[in-house]
XYZ file of C-alpha atoms in Angstrom:
353
model
C -0.144 0.136 -0.019
C 1.575 3.489 -0.916
C 1.790 6.254 1.704
C -0.851 8.812 0.095
C -3.763 6.428 1.052
C -2.419 6.271 4.489
C -2.621 9.909 4.811
C -5.683 10.149 3.544
C -7.182 7.267 6.234
C -5.042 9.554 8.843
C -7.098 12.830 8.197
C -10.813 10.967 8.790
C -9.176 9.278 12.087
C -8.038 12.659 13.626
C -11.277 14.184 12.736
C -13.041 11.254 14.420
C -10.737 12.062 17.122
C -11.089 15.405 17.116
C -15.143 15.152 17.475
C -14.703 12.819 20.447
C -12.675 15.103 22.185
C -15.211 17.994 21.590
C -18.034 15.485 22.780
C -16.784 14.745 25.762
C -15.421 18.308 26.235
C -19.276 19.238 26.093
C -20.791 16.279 27.912
C -20.276 18.438 31.163
C -22.914 20.910 30.031
C -25.191 17.389 28.506
C -27.042 14.565 29.821
C -23.999 12.697 30.532
C -21.802 13.976 33.305
C -18.212 13.202 33.204
C -16.761 10.609 35.723
C -15.760 12.761 38.132
C -19.399 14.184 38.253
C -20.691 10.917 38.513
C -18.678 9.893 41.627
C -19.507 12.954 43.204
C -23.343 11.871 42.590
C -23.020 8.850 43.916
C -25.370 7.802 46.795
C -24.028 8.644 50.281
C -24.060 5.724 52.765
C -26.873 5.089 54.469
C -26.729 6.019 58.361
C -27.608 2.838 60.042
C -29.230 3.670 63.330
C -30.332 0.353 64.335
C -29.408 -3.309 61.938
C -31.509 -5.983 62.860
C -29.406 -9.438 61.927
C -31.687 -12.657 61.602
C -30.409 -15.904 61.009
C -32.973 -17.866 58.660
C -36.275 -17.387 56.826
C -38.208 -20.190 55.765
C -39.569 -19.173 52.306
C -40.453 -15.641 51.307
C -39.727 -12.481 53.479
C -44.024 -11.714 53.614
C -46.446 -14.217 53.382
C -46.076 -17.441 54.124
C -44.551 -19.080 57.350
C -42.686 -17.109 59.477
C -38.974 -17.690 60.344
C -36.662 -15.402 62.397
C -36.656 -12.721 59.529
C -40.188 -12.042 58.592
C -42.031 -10.162 61.385
C -39.328 -7.652 61.184
C -39.388 -7.249 57.340
C -43.014 -6.907 57.833
C -42.678 -4.143 60.524
C -40.185 -2.324 58.908
C -39.071 -3.296 55.264
C -41.835 -3.928 53.109
C -40.982 -0.925 50.932
C -37.359 -0.941 51.028
C -35.438 -1.934 47.892
C -32.651 -5.024 48.339
C -29.408 -3.948 48.494
C -26.923 -6.161 47.427
C -23.999 -6.772 49.395
C -20.822 -9.115 48.260
C -20.202 -11.762 50.503
C -23.270 -11.537 52.499
C -25.259 -14.390 52.026
C -28.616 -12.154 51.324
C -29.431 -8.654 50.751
C -29.668 -5.745 53.255
C -33.337 -3.664 53.671
C -33.029 -0.071 54.837
C -36.208 1.837 55.733
C -36.236 5.679 55.433
C -35.930 5.865 59.614
C -32.097 4.050 59.049
C -33.365 0.815 60.298
C -31.764 -2.148 58.342
C -32.024 -5.682 58.618
C -31.033 -8.829 56.758
C -30.642 -12.682 56.671
C -26.977 -13.848 57.887
C -27.052 -17.545 57.562
C -27.273 -19.908 60.127
C -24.000 -21.490 62.216
C -20.968 -19.154 63.281
C -19.015 -19.087 59.848
C -21.931 -18.721 58.027
C -23.004 -15.590 59.956
C -19.990 -13.988 60.890
C -19.117 -14.500 57.072
C -22.437 -12.165 56.425
C -21.752 -9.415 59.035
C -18.236 -8.904 58.197
C -19.207 -7.853 54.434
C -21.946 -6.098 55.401
C -20.029 -3.768 58.134
C -17.091 -3.050 56.059
C -19.601 -2.514 52.853
C -19.187 0.978 51.656
C -23.071 1.375 50.682
C -23.638 1.540 54.832
C -22.274 3.639 57.594
C -22.031 1.887 60.944
C -20.301 4.073 63.092
C -23.719 4.661 65.239
C -25.778 1.679 64.902
C -26.827 -0.070 67.363
C -27.008 -4.204 66.715
C -29.910 -6.761 67.568
C -28.640 -10.172 66.965
C -32.331 -11.954 66.504
C -33.310 -15.182 66.471
C -34.968 -18.445 68.469
C -32.995 -20.684 70.795
C -33.205 -23.546 72.954
C -33.330 -23.747 77.150
C -32.801 -25.254 79.909
C -36.092 -26.324 81.593
C -34.391 -25.271 84.841
C -34.254 -21.596 83.328
C -36.878 -20.887 80.406
C -39.789 -22.104 78.915
C -41.217 -22.516 75.288
C -41.907 -18.783 74.272
C -39.965 -16.970 76.387
C -37.800 -13.943 74.708
C -34.416 -13.476 76.723
C -31.936 -10.615 76.499
C -28.142 -11.603 76.652
C -26.024 -10.287 78.947
C -23.059 -13.008 78.146
C -22.234 -14.158 75.112
C -19.951 -17.510 75.505
C -18.501 -19.549 73.051
C -19.383 -23.546 73.540
C -16.574 -24.684 71.476
C -13.482 -23.100 72.160
C -11.648 -25.824 74.529
C -10.900 -29.188 75.108
C -12.915 -32.001 75.090
C -13.195 -35.722 75.859
C -15.171 -38.984 75.777
C -17.215 -39.091 79.658
C -15.282 -42.570 79.858
C -12.125 -41.567 79.932
C -12.063 -38.862 83.041
C -13.408 -38.989 86.134
C -17.004 -40.412 86.551
C -19.460 -37.116 86.930
C -16.787 -34.589 86.098
C -17.107 -32.225 83.357
C -15.553 -33.459 80.186
C -14.257 -29.792 78.885
C -11.147 -27.452 79.584
C -11.004 -23.903 78.390
C -8.044 -23.785 75.701
C -5.388 -21.200 76.671
C -4.984 -18.235 74.092
C -8.588 -18.032 73.443
C -9.567 -15.735 76.194
C -10.646 -12.684 74.029
C -12.798 -14.998 71.762
C -14.475 -17.109 73.767
C -16.742 -15.017 75.883
C -18.198 -11.026 75.296
C -19.663 -9.063 78.518
C -22.258 -6.742 76.982
C -22.651 -3.460 77.831
C -24.743 -4.005 81.092
C -26.708 -0.374 80.564
C -27.406 -1.102 76.933
C -28.900 -4.754 78.095
C -30.808 -3.330 81.132
C -32.112 -0.446 79.180
C -33.341 -3.061 76.576
C -34.890 -5.306 79.270
C -36.518 -2.556 81.150
C -38.601 -1.003 78.136
C -39.598 -4.944 76.898
C -40.231 -7.030 80.246
C -43.979 -6.258 80.246
C -44.499 -6.754 76.437
C -47.706 -9.075 76.420
C -46.051 -12.377 74.537
C -47.981 -14.964 72.439
C -48.592 -18.457 74.008
C -50.191 -21.871 72.056
C -52.249 -24.310 73.822
C -49.796 -27.014 72.535
C -46.731 -25.599 73.995
C -49.091 -24.932 77.615
C -49.599 -28.779 77.437
C -45.993 -29.690 76.441
C -44.732 -27.464 79.287
C -46.446 -29.586 81.501
C -44.057 -32.817 80.615
C -41.466 -31.004 83.027
C -41.393 -30.697 86.213
C -39.422 -27.922 86.539
C -41.087 -24.429 87.672
C -39.509 -22.459 85.244
C -40.575 -24.645 82.435
C -44.048 -24.430 83.549
C -44.674 -20.979 83.565
C -45.997 -18.681 80.950
C -43.811 -16.871 78.515
C -41.813 -13.727 79.708
C -39.110 -11.710 79.142
C -35.832 -11.998 81.249
C -31.964 -11.772 80.910
C -29.058 -14.222 80.742
C -26.081 -16.052 79.148
C -26.735 -17.065 75.798
C -24.184 -19.938 74.746
C -23.043 -19.922 70.920
C -22.206 -23.503 69.362
C -22.162 -24.961 66.129
C -22.331 -27.921 68.068
C -26.465 -28.574 68.442
C -25.394 -30.152 71.936
C -28.702 -31.874 73.771
C -29.549 -33.618 76.863
C -29.378 -33.203 80.821
C -25.764 -33.610 80.806
C -24.717 -31.052 77.765
C -26.861 -28.583 79.382
C -25.029 -29.065 83.083
C -21.479 -28.333 80.903
C -23.047 -25.049 79.019
C -23.660 -24.089 82.528
C -20.444 -25.182 83.972
C -18.713 -23.170 81.119
C -20.696 -19.934 81.610
C -19.875 -19.682 85.088
C -16.400 -21.117 84.299
C -15.840 -18.113 82.492
C -17.708 -15.617 84.903
C -20.798 -15.404 83.122
C -24.576 -15.072 84.397
C -26.590 -18.112 84.501
C -26.803 -19.650 81.035
C -30.704 -19.470 79.288
C -30.269 -19.712 75.839
C -28.829 -22.001 73.456
C -27.935 -20.726 69.687
C -25.569 -20.774 66.823
C -24.224 -17.112 65.758
C -23.618 -14.546 68.621
C -20.487 -14.782 69.993
C -19.280 -15.123 66.225
C -21.048 -11.902 65.258
C -20.087 -10.038 68.464
C -16.105 -10.838 67.463
C -16.604 -9.338 64.102
C -18.167 -6.515 65.381
C -15.718 -6.494 68.231
C -12.806 -5.488 65.667
C -14.479 -3.252 63.506
C -16.946 -1.120 65.705
C -16.532 -2.489 69.290
C -19.466 -4.530 71.452
C -21.272 -1.544 73.696
C -24.273 -0.999 71.022
C -24.757 -5.003 70.631
C -27.955 -6.544 72.013
C -28.654 -10.280 71.907
C -32.221 -11.143 71.725
C -33.708 -14.831 71.125
C -37.062 -16.912 71.643
C -37.062 -20.083 73.187
C -38.607 -22.949 70.931
C -37.096 -25.876 72.584
C -35.877 -27.489 75.587
C -32.177 -28.147 75.338
C -33.199 -31.745 76.967
C -35.729 -34.204 77.129
C -38.096 -34.449 80.070
C -37.510 -37.261 82.787
C -39.710 -39.768 80.673
C -38.069 -39.603 77.252
C -34.341 -40.207 75.938
C -32.619 -37.307 74.662
C -32.216 -39.441 71.251
C -36.146 -39.567 71.653
C -36.300 -35.889 72.117
C -34.339 -35.034 69.001
C -36.102 -36.896 66.782
C -39.869 -36.743 68.339
C -42.701 -38.843 66.953
C -45.660 -36.765 65.056
C -47.629 -34.742 67.275
C -44.504 -34.840 69.932
C -43.094 -31.382 69.309
C -43.130 -28.521 71.677
C -45.448 -26.158 69.498
C -45.180 -22.880 69.844
C -42.985 -21.808 67.083
C -45.206 -19.089 65.308
C -45.999 -17.359 68.598
C -42.142 -17.399 69.681
C -40.867 -15.748 66.419
C -43.414 -13.158 66.902
C -42.715 -12.511 70.435
C -38.546 -11.711 69.342
C -40.167 -9.233 66.935
C -42.455 -7.678 69.258
C -40.059 -7.584 72.217
C -37.251 -6.350 69.868
C -39.553 -3.754 68.039
C -40.050 -1.662 71.374
C -36.193 -1.222 71.306
C -35.995 -0.171 67.863
C -38.882 1.803 67.470
C -37.279 3.535 71.025
C -33.861 4.380 69.400
C -35.171 5.800 66.405
C -37.845 7.581 68.055
C -35.321 9.621 70.290
C -32.527 9.353 68.057
C -30.827 12.756 69.796
C -30.592 10.682 72.883
C -29.501 7.694 71.984
C -26.738 8.058 68.700
C -24.100 9.048 70.929
C -24.545 6.188 73.400
C -27.109 4.840 75.722
C -28.936 7.748 77.539
C -29.395 7.659 81.597
C -32.245 5.693 82.255
C -34.872 6.790 84.980
């Protein structure tokens, strides 16, 4: 090819480049802003006042059988658009009042991975946020009953330590020993001012009950197990192992006391792990753990642990639907109080009367 055609080709190319340059220069006054203007116009992060963390939902977020999130969704997020967060199990929903929530997933790894992805995502500002870790739990019949709602005063990790088979130790002695080096990971004393404020404003909330749960309670001789549901406070024990039976229940209480915590009242699978993530990013002063008891952590004296874990049809506790409604009813009082009185709460727990 001769050079002349090359020069003739160069002229339209240069003209095209000039046209593009002119167009891009004019774009600042047209409909398409330059990149710097696009960045400047990006939505500011959501200022989160309260974040509600549930672990699972049974089906849809509304309109069917409710899991841990549905009542929260219907109360706060019906009109909210899902915000996708890379690394989180599900989307985050936020309303105009700064209340956000999400389903994190069951178990310590699942839930902690989700909460870390969410709190580190630049779409949100958690600098002044309160956290309500919300879900269902089991309870020892000596400390609670089906339908109870408890605020966690301590979060204790059930798994971090050494264990051995009972026959390999002293008869009747505990089969657990803490592992050295895990002191900062295995238990969290939650802010007592916050926990007590939440309890004080919710202890009189009316709780739902069911006839099936009422009948089921009577299988247990413990006075606490036979009472109507109520709101109270105690240690939440976090374990990936779904421990069950009177022996492991006693071991959970032993661990709680070994660590200087309050009485163990609820067994769950996520709270201590979530607390560790939040401790490293924002601290633990604004964390609340809220659990509703849907089962006892052991069978009654007339049944084996295996029979209690795998009950026959019609032999289950009942009261699940009522308990998840109770959790949201109790937690909603706290959320509404904080949002309504945000000037008093944004810098920390206000002095209680």
